[in-house]
Short mmCIF file of C-alpha atoms in Angstrom, two decimals:
data_model
loop_
_atom_site.label_atom_id
_atom_site.label_comp_id
_atom_site.label_asym_id
_atom_site.label_seq_id
_atom_site.Cartn_x
_atom_site.Cartn_y
_atom_site.Cartn_z
CA UNK A 29 47.74 108.58 91.08
CA UNK A 30 50.51 110.18 89.02
CA UNK A 31 50.03 107.45 86.39
CA UNK A 32 46.30 108.24 86.26
CA UNK A 33 47.00 111.96 85.73
CA UNK A 34 49.51 111.11 83.01
CA UNK A 35 46.98 108.84 81.29
CA UNK A 36 44.32 111.55 81.38
CA UNK A 37 46.77 114.13 79.98
CA UNK A 38 47.83 111.79 77.15
CA UNK A 39 44.18 111.00 76.36
CA UNK A 40 43.31 114.67 76.15
CA UNK A 41 46.30 115.30 73.92
CA UNK A 42 45.25 112.48 71.57
CA UNK A 43 41.66 113.75 71.44
CA UNK A 44 42.90 117.26 70.68
CA UNK A 45 45.20 115.98 67.94
CA UNK A 46 42.41 113.93 66.34
CA UNK A 47 40.01 116.90 66.43
CA UNK A 48 42.67 119.08 64.85
CA UNK A 49 43.35 116.52 62.12
CA UNK A 50 39.65 116.14 61.32
CA UNK A 51 39.31 119.91 61.03
CA UNK A 52 42.32 120.13 58.71
CA UNK A 53 40.95 117.35 56.51
CA UNK A 54 37.58 119.15 56.30
CA UNK A 55 39.38 122.18 54.89
CA UNK A 56 41.19 120.32 52.10
CA UNK A 57 40.04 121.70 48.77
CA UNK A 58 37.91 124.39 50.41
CA UNK A 59 38.26 127.91 49.15
CA UNK A 60 39.57 130.43 51.65
CA UNK A 61 37.31 133.37 52.37
CA UNK A 62 39.20 136.57 51.75
CA UNK A 63 38.12 139.74 53.47
CA UNK A 64 36.60 142.22 51.07
CA UNK A 65 38.21 145.69 50.72
CA UNK A 66 36.69 148.09 53.21
CA UNK A 67 35.15 145.34 55.33
CA UNK A 68 35.22 146.24 59.03
CA UNK A 69 37.29 144.25 61.52
CA UNK A 70 35.62 143.14 64.72
CA UNK A 71 38.38 144.25 67.07
CA UNK A 72 39.17 143.14 70.63
CA UNK A 73 41.48 145.41 72.62
CA UNK A 74 42.98 144.37 75.94
CA UNK A 75 43.56 147.21 78.38
CA UNK A 76 45.95 147.17 81.31
CA UNK A 77 46.52 149.83 83.89
CA UNK A 78 48.65 152.93 84.00
CA UNK A 79 51.21 153.18 81.24
CA UNK A 80 49.80 150.29 79.21
CA UNK A 81 46.43 152.01 78.87
CA UNK A 82 48.07 155.32 77.95
CA UNK A 83 50.12 153.66 75.21
CA UNK A 84 47.07 151.82 73.89
CA UNK A 85 45.09 155.09 73.75
CA UNK A 86 47.87 156.62 71.63
CA UNK A 87 47.94 153.57 69.39
CA UNK A 88 44.19 153.57 68.92
CA UNK A 89 44.23 157.26 68.03
CA UNK A 90 46.21 156.38 64.87
CA UNK A 91 43.70 153.74 63.79
CA UNK A 92 40.76 154.57 61.54
CA UNK A 93 37.63 153.71 63.54
CA UNK A 94 35.79 153.13 60.25
CA UNK A 95 37.91 150.05 59.64
CA UNK A 96 37.95 148.68 63.18
CA UNK A 97 34.39 148.23 64.32
CA UNK A 98 32.95 147.27 66.69
CA UNK A 99 35.63 147.48 69.38
CA UNK A 100 35.43 145.32 72.48
CA UNK A 101 37.54 146.41 75.42
CA UNK A 102 38.71 143.64 77.74
CA UNK A 103 39.67 144.75 81.22
CA UNK A 104 40.42 143.15 84.57
CA UNK A 105 37.47 143.11 86.94
CA UNK A 106 39.36 145.30 89.40
CA UNK A 107 40.29 147.97 86.83
CA UNK A 108 37.94 150.90 87.35
CA UNK A 109 39.74 153.54 85.29
CA UNK A 110 40.96 152.22 81.96
CA UNK A 111 37.66 151.94 80.11
CA UNK A 112 36.42 155.34 81.29
CA UNK A 113 39.66 156.96 80.18
CA UNK A 114 39.60 155.35 76.74
CA UNK A 115 35.97 156.15 76.08
CA UNK A 116 36.37 159.79 77.07
CA UNK A 117 39.27 160.24 74.67
CA UNK A 118 37.87 158.17 71.80
CA UNK A 119 34.22 159.14 72.18
CA UNK A 120 33.08 155.65 71.18
CA UNK A 121 30.78 154.77 74.06
CA UNK A 122 27.92 154.02 71.67
CA UNK A 123 29.90 151.75 69.37
CA UNK A 124 32.00 149.74 71.82
CA UNK A 125 31.43 147.23 74.55
CA UNK A 126 33.27 146.23 77.69
CA UNK A 127 34.05 142.70 78.87
CA UNK A 128 35.64 142.00 82.25
CA UNK A 129 37.77 139.02 83.17
CA UNK A 130 39.47 138.07 86.46
CA UNK A 131 42.78 139.82 87.00
CA UNK A 132 45.72 137.49 86.54
CA UNK A 133 47.99 139.15 89.02
CA UNK A 134 47.90 141.92 91.56
CA UNK A 135 50.94 143.85 92.71
CA UNK A 136 53.04 141.87 95.22
CA UNK A 137 50.96 138.71 94.64
CA UNK A 138 52.87 135.44 95.09
CA UNK A 139 53.69 133.39 92.01
CA UNK A 140 51.63 130.46 93.27
CA UNK A 141 48.51 132.57 93.64
CA UNK A 142 49.31 134.23 90.32
CA UNK A 143 49.19 130.85 88.57
CA UNK A 144 45.80 130.06 90.13
CA UNK A 145 44.37 133.47 89.17
CA UNK A 146 45.71 133.11 85.65
CA UNK A 147 44.03 129.72 85.30
CA UNK A 148 40.75 131.25 86.48
CA UNK A 149 41.11 134.09 83.98
CA UNK A 150 42.02 131.62 81.21
CA UNK A 151 38.86 129.57 81.77
CA UNK A 152 36.79 132.75 81.60
CA UNK A 153 38.48 133.78 78.36
CA UNK A 154 38.05 130.35 76.78
CA UNK A 155 34.32 130.77 77.32
CA UNK A 156 34.10 134.39 76.18
CA UNK A 157 36.46 134.63 73.19
CA UNK A 158 34.40 132.50 70.75
CA UNK A 159 31.25 134.41 71.63
CA UNK A 160 33.00 137.68 70.80
CA UNK A 161 34.31 136.24 67.50
CA UNK A 162 37.06 138.86 66.97
CA UNK A 163 38.82 139.34 63.64
CA UNK A 164 41.68 141.16 65.35
CA UNK A 165 43.04 140.98 68.90
CA UNK A 166 45.23 143.95 69.76
CA UNK A 167 47.34 143.87 72.94
CA UNK A 168 50.33 145.77 74.26
CA UNK A 169 51.66 143.99 77.29
CA UNK A 170 49.54 144.01 80.46
CA UNK A 171 49.32 140.70 82.29
CA UNK A 172 45.61 140.67 81.56
CA UNK A 173 46.38 139.96 77.90
CA UNK A 174 47.97 136.54 78.46
CA UNK A 175 44.75 134.61 79.22
CA UNK A 176 43.10 136.30 76.22
CA UNK A 177 45.97 135.33 73.89
CA UNK A 178 46.03 131.75 75.18
CA UNK A 179 42.27 131.39 74.79
CA UNK A 180 42.36 132.80 71.26
CA UNK A 181 45.25 130.50 70.33
CA UNK A 182 43.33 127.52 71.75
CA UNK A 183 40.26 128.20 69.62
CA UNK A 184 42.39 129.02 66.57
CA UNK A 185 44.05 125.61 66.95
CA UNK A 186 40.68 123.93 66.50
CA UNK A 187 39.65 126.30 63.73
CA UNK A 188 36.69 127.69 65.67
CA UNK A 189 38.04 131.26 65.81
CA UNK A 190 39.71 132.98 62.87
CA UNK A 191 41.57 136.06 64.05
CA UNK A 192 44.97 137.69 64.04
CA UNK A 193 46.73 138.34 67.33
CA UNK A 194 48.82 141.51 67.19
CA UNK A 195 51.12 142.28 70.13
CA UNK A 196 52.78 145.69 70.42
CA UNK A 197 55.59 145.68 72.95
CA UNK A 198 55.79 148.70 75.25
CA UNK A 199 57.96 151.65 74.21
CA UNK A 200 59.88 151.32 77.48
CA UNK A 201 61.20 147.87 76.51
CA UNK A 202 64.44 148.85 74.78
CA UNK A 203 66.74 145.82 75.11
CA UNK A 204 64.55 143.06 76.48
CA UNK A 205 60.93 141.96 76.28
CA UNK A 206 58.45 142.10 79.11
CA UNK A 207 57.28 138.85 80.64
CA UNK A 208 54.03 139.13 78.70
CA UNK A 209 56.02 139.89 75.57
CA UNK A 210 58.15 136.74 75.91
CA UNK A 211 54.98 134.63 76.03
CA UNK A 212 53.19 136.56 73.27
CA UNK A 213 56.23 136.32 71.00
CA UNK A 214 55.55 132.58 70.74
CA UNK A 215 51.81 132.85 70.19
CA UNK A 216 51.05 136.07 68.32
CA UNK A 217 50.65 136.35 64.56
CA UNK A 218 52.36 139.73 64.44
CA UNK A 219 54.80 140.92 67.11
CA UNK A 220 55.77 144.59 66.96
CA UNK A 221 58.66 146.26 68.76
CA UNK A 222 59.49 149.95 68.95
CA UNK A 223 63.29 149.67 69.26
CA UNK A 224 65.54 148.12 66.57
CA UNK A 225 67.89 146.55 69.15
CA UNK A 226 65.23 143.98 70.00
CA UNK A 227 65.37 142.51 66.50
CA UNK A 228 68.80 141.00 67.22
CA UNK A 229 67.34 138.76 69.93
CA UNK A 230 63.85 138.39 68.50
CA UNK A 231 64.13 138.17 64.69
CA UNK A 232 60.46 137.29 64.19
CA UNK A 233 59.48 140.69 65.53
CA UNK A 234 58.70 143.65 63.30
CA UNK A 235 60.26 147.05 63.97
CA UNK A 236 58.04 149.92 62.87
CA UNK A 237 59.46 152.81 64.87
CA UNK A 238 57.77 154.64 67.71
CA UNK A 239 54.04 154.03 67.93
CA UNK A 240 53.15 155.07 71.46
#
């Protein structure tokens, strides 16, 4: 049985590699489409709970809504407060939409159940991300963001989604990254930290000072 599973995994890997190669070959000689000045970015924002949402609200307040439109808020299906709080402060109820996904992890949940819930959330995101077609995915650390990042990276690999993943590490992470940050550091296009000490351990990160 283990040999069968291994054969299936290898077959899937080969199919994925071939699909990727065919896509790359189709792009040879093609002109890249540059975004025109002033063109709006379809933005996907992942909200967490508590401090993560508060930091994201502060971050969004510094962004010109004329350039980032429409905004899609992604929240866990058990989060009843984040979207209401953001919409009240940003007053964008008419120009934004809300998408829910299964929560990856609840407080005190075992790691085994966390893995199963994350897989469930990942499958949901793989279905939803290409339909949302974001130009920018903005996240700042809640566990909910990991399935979104993985799904976006999956579709980017096959060239079916063209977007930038921007991860902003929480202000409270001074000397080490959060668990979400350690994963996002490997997959994000831009990884932003708010403390210079983190650059010593994570040189690919960008330090821009306090944002939140």
